[in-house]
mmCIF file of C-alpha atoms in Angstrom:
data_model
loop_
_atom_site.group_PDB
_atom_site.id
_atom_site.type_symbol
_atom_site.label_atom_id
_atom_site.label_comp_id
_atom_site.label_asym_id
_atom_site.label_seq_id
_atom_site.Cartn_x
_atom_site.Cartn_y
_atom_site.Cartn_z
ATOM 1 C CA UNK A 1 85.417 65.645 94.974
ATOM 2 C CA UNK A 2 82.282 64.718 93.375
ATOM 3 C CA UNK A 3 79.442 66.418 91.712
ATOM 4 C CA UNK A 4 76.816 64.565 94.149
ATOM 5 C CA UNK A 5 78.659 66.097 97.505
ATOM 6 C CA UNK A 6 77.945 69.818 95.888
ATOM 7 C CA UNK A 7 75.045 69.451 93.639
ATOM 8 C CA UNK A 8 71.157 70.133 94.537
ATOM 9 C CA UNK A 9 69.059 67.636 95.045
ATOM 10 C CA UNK A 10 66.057 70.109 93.781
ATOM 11 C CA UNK A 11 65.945 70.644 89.419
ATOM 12 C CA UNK A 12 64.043 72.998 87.872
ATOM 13 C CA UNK A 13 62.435 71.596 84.950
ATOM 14 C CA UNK A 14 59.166 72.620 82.847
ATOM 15 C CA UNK A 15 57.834 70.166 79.745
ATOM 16 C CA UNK A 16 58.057 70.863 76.089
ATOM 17 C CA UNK A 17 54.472 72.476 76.248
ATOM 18 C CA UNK A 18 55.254 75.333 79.085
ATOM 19 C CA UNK A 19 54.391 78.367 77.586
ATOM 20 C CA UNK A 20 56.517 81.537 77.837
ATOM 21 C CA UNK A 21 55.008 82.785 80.745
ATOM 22 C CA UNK A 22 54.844 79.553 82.752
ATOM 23 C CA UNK A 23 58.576 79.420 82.135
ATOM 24 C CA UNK A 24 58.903 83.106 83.577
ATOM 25 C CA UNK A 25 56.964 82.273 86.526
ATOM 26 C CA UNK A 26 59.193 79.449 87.277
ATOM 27 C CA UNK A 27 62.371 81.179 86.653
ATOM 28 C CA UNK A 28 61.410 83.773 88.678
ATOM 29 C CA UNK A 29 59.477 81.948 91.517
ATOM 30 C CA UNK A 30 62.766 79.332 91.977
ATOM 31 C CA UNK A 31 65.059 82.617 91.477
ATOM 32 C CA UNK A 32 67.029 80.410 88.786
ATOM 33 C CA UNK A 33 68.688 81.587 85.435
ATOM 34 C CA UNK A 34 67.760 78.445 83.438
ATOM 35 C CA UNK A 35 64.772 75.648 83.516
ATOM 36 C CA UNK A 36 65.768 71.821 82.194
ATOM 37 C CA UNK A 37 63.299 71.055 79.992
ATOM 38 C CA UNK A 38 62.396 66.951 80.373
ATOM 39 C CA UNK A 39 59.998 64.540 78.469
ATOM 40 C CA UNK A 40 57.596 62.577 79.745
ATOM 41 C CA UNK A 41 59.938 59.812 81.071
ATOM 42 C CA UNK A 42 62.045 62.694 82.931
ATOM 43 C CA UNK A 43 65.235 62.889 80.522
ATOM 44 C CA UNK A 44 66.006 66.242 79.870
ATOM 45 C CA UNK A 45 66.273 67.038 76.356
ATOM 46 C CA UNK A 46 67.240 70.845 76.164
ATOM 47 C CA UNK A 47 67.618 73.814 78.114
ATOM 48 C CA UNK A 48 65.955 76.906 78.573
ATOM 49 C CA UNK A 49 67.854 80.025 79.725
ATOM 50 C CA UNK A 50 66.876 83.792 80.647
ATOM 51 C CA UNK A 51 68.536 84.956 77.736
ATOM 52 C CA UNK A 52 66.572 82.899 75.446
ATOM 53 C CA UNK A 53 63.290 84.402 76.861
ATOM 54 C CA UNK A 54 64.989 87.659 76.482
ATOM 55 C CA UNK A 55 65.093 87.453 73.379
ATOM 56 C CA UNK A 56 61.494 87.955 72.916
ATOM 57 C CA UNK A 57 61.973 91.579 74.015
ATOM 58 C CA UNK A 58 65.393 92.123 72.438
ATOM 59 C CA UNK A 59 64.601 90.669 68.837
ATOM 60 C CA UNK A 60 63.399 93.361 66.223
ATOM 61 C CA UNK A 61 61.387 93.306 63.035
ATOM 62 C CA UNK A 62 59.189 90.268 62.389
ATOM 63 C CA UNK A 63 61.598 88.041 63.789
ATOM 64 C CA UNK A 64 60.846 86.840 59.817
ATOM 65 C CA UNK A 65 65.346 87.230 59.344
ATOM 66 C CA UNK A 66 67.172 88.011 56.782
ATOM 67 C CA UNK A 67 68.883 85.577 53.795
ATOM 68 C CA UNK A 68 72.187 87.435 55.128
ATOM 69 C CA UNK A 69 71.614 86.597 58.801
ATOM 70 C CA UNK A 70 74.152 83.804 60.116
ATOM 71 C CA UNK A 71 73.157 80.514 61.107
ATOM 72 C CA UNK A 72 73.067 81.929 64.769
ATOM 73 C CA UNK A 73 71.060 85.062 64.226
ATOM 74 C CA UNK A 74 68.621 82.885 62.444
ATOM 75 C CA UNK A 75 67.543 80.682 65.452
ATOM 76 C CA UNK A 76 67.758 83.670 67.524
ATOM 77 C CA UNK A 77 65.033 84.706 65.530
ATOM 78 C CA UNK A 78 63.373 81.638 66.058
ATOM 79 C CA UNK A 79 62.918 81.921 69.703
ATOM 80 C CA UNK A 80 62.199 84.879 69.619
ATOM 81 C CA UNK A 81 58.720 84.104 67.733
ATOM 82 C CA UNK A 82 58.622 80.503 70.082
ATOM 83 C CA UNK A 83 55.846 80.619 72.434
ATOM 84 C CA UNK A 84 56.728 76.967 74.611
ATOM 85 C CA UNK A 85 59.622 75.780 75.952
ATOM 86 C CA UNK A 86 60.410 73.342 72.973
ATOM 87 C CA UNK A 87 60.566 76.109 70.640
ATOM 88 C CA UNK A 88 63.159 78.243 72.335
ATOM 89 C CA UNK A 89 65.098 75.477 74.167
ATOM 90 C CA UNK A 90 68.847 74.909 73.301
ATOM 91 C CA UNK A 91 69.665 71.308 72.371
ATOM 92 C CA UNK A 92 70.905 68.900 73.221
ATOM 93 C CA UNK A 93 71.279 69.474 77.334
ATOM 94 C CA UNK A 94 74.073 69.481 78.208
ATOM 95 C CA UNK A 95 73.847 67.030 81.510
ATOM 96 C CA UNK A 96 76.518 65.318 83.776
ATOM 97 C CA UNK A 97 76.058 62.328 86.036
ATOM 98 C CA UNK A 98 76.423 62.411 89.774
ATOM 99 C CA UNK A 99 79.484 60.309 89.844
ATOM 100 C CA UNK A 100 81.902 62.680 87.851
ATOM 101 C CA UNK A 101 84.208 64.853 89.423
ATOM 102 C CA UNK A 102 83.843 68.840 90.004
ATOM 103 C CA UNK A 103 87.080 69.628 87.847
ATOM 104 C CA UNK A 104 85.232 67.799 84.863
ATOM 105 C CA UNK A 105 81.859 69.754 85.805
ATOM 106 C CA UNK A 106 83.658 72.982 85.599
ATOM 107 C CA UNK A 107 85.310 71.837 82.678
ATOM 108 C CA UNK A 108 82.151 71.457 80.799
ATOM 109 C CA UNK A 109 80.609 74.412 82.131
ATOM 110 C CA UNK A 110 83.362 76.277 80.691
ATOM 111 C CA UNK A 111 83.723 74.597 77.493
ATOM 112 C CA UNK A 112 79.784 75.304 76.542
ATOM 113 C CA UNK A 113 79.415 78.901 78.284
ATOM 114 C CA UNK A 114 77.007 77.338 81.048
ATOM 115 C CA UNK A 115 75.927 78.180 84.353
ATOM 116 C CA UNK A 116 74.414 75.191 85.627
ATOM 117 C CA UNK A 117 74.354 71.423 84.634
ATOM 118 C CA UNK A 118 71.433 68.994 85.050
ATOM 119 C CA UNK A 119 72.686 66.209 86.747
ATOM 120 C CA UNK A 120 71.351 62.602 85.948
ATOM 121 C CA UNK A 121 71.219 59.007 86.891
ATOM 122 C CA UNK A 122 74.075 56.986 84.947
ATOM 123 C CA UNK A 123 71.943 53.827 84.473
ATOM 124 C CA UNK A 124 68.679 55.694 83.745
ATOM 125 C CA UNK A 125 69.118 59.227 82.318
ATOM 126 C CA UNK A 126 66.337 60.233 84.837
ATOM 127 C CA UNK A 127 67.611 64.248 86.047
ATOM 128 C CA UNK A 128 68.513 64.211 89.733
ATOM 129 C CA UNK A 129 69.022 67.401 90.615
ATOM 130 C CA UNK A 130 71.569 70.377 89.412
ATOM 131 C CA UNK A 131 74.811 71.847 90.126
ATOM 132 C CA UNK A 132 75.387 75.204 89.881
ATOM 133 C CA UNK A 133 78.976 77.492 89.634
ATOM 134 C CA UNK A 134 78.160 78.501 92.815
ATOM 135 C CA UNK A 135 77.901 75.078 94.175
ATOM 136 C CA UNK A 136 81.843 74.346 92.397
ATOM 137 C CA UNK A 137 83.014 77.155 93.993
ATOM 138 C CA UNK A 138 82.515 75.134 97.316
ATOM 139 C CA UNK A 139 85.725 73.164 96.613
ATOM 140 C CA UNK A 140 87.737 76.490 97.032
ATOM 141 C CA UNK A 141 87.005 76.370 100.563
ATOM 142 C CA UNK A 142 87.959 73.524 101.685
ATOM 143 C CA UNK A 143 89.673 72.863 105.062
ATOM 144 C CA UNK A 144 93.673 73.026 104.912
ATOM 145 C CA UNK A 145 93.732 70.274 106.941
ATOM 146 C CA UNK A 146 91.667 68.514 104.103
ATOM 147 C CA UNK A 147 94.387 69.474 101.550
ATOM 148 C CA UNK A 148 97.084 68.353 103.995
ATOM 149 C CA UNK A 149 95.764 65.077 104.117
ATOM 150 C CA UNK A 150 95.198 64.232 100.748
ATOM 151 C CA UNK A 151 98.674 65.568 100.070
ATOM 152 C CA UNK A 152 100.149 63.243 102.566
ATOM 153 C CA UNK A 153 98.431 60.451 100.702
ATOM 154 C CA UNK A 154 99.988 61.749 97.243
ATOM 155 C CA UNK A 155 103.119 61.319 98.674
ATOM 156 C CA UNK A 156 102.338 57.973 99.794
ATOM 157 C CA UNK A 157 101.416 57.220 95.922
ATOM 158 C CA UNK A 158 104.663 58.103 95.012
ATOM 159 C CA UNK A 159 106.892 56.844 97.367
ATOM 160 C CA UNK A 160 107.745 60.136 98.809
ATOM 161 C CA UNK A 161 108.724 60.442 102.798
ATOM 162 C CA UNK A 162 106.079 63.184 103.891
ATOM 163 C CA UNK A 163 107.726 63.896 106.930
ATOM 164 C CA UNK A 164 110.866 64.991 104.789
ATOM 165 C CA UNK A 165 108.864 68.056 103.597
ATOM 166 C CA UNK A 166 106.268 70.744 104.920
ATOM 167 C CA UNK A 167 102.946 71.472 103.693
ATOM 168 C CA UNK A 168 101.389 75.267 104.233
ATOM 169 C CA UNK A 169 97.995 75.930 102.896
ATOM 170 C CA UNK A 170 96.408 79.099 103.050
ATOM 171 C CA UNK A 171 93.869 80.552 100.367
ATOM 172 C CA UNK A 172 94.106 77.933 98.282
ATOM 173 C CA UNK A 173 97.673 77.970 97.588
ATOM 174 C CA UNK A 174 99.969 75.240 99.163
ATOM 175 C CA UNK A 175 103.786 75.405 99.403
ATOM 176 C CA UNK A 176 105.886 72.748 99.869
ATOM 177 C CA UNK A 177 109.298 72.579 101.639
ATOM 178 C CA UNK A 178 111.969 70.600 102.769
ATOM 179 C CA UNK A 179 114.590 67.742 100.965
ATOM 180 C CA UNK A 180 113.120 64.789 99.526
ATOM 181 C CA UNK A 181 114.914 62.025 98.251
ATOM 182 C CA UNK A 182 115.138 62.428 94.210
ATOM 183 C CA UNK A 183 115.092 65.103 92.165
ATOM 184 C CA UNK A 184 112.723 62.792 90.042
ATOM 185 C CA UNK A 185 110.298 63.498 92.613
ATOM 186 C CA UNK A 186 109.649 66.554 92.696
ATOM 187 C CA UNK A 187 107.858 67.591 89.621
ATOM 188 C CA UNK A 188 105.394 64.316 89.820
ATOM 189 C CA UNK A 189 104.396 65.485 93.764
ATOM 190 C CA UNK A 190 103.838 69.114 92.672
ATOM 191 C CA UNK A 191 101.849 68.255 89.453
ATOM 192 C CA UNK A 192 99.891 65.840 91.985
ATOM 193 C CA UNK A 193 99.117 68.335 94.238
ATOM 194 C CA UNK A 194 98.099 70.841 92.029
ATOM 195 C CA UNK A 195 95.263 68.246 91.122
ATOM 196 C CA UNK A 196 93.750 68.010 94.421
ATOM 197 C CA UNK A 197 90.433 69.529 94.717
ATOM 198 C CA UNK A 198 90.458 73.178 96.321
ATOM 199 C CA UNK A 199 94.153 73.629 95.109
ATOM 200 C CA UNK A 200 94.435 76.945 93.122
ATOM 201 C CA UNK A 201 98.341 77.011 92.800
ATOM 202 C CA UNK A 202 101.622 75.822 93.871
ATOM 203 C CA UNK A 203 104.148 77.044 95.507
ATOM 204 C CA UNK A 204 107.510 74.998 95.228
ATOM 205 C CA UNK A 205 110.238 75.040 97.568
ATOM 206 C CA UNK A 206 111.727 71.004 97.532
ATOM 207 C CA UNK A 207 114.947 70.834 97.551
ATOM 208 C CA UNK A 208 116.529 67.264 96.485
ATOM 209 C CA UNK A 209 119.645 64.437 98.608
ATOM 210 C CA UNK A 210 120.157 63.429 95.307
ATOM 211 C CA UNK A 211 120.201 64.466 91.324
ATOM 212 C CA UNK A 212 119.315 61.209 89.661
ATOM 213 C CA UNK A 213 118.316 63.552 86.552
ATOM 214 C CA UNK A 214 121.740 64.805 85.963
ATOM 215 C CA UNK A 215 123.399 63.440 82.984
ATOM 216 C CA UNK A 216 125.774 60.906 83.027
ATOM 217 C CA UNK A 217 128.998 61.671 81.598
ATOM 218 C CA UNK A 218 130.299 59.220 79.061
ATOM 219 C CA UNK A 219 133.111 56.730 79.702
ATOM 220 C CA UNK A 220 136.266 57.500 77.753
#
């Protein structure tokens, strides 16, 4: 599945100049926890999230720091003292293009500690929208018969008979049955299927007509 069939078509986005309480307005008029923050030609260049504005309530002192803060506490205190959006933004934004898959969206929002990605136009950086991890979570509820299919057609990919095994989906989970040809098989299908989209685990039952994984015994 791909970012474009869950993403929003709407993004959120001030410019370098919005002051602090522009950026509050927006966050809370759109009910979002983060603003992209674009240049003039519409290519975001850092983000903006609530707890970066929070900061502004949260920092103490003079926000002036300390030779003994760390590197991190440092631009904390930065932002803190920032009064636009270019001051307190985090760069670089961290963006993804419509064309990649949900697994590698959720990847990246993971990786980075993210909510939300600003999704952009592959040929011209322009944003086109964002996805959410509320709008990933939509693979998760995907139709079984959905799964079913597209584990039909990873059989087909691997020369495996389908109708030599059953497929039962149900919350996610999908466990297969039955006696396929080779042992060989049967770890390629069930690594396959735990790639689909909306597949949270596997549940394997396959039995096997023949071991062509045994060893050989050696001629005497």
């Amino acid at each position: 599945m791909k970012v474009k069939e869950v993403m929003g078509a709407v993004a959120i986005a001030v410019r370098p100049e919005a002051t602090f309480t522009e950026m509050v307005d927006a966050m809370r008029r759109f009910k979002v926890g983060a603003l992209t923050v674009i240049d003039a030609d519409g290519h975001p260049i850092g983000m903006v999230a609530d707890d970066d504005l929070l900061l502004k309530e949260t920092d103490s002192g003079t926000h002036t720091g300390s030779v003994f803060d760390s590197r991190k506490r440092r631009q904390e205190h930065l932002k803190a003292a920032g009064g636009t959006a270019r001051q307190v933004m985090t760069t670089p934004a961290i963006t993804i293009t419509k064309d990649a898959t949900v697994r590698d969206a959720a990847r990246l929002m993971h990786r980075h500690r993210i909510k939300q990605l600003p999704v952009i136009d592959a040929a011209t950086g322009h944003i086109t929208g964002t996805v959410h991890q509320s709008d990933l979570l939509k693979v998760f509820v995907r139709p079984p018969e959905e799964i079913e299919r597209e584990v039909t057609e990873a059989c087909e990919r691997l020369a495996v008979n389908p109708e030599a095994m059953a497929v039962r989906v149900e919350a996610g989970v999908v466990t297969l049955s039955g006696r396929i040809a080779f042992r060989s098989q049967i770890a390629p299908l069930v690594t396959a299927v735990r790639e689909i989209d909306g597949v949270l685990d596997v549940e394997n039952a396959l039995t096997c007509r023949a071991d062509d994984l045994a060893p050989v015994p050696p001629f005497l």
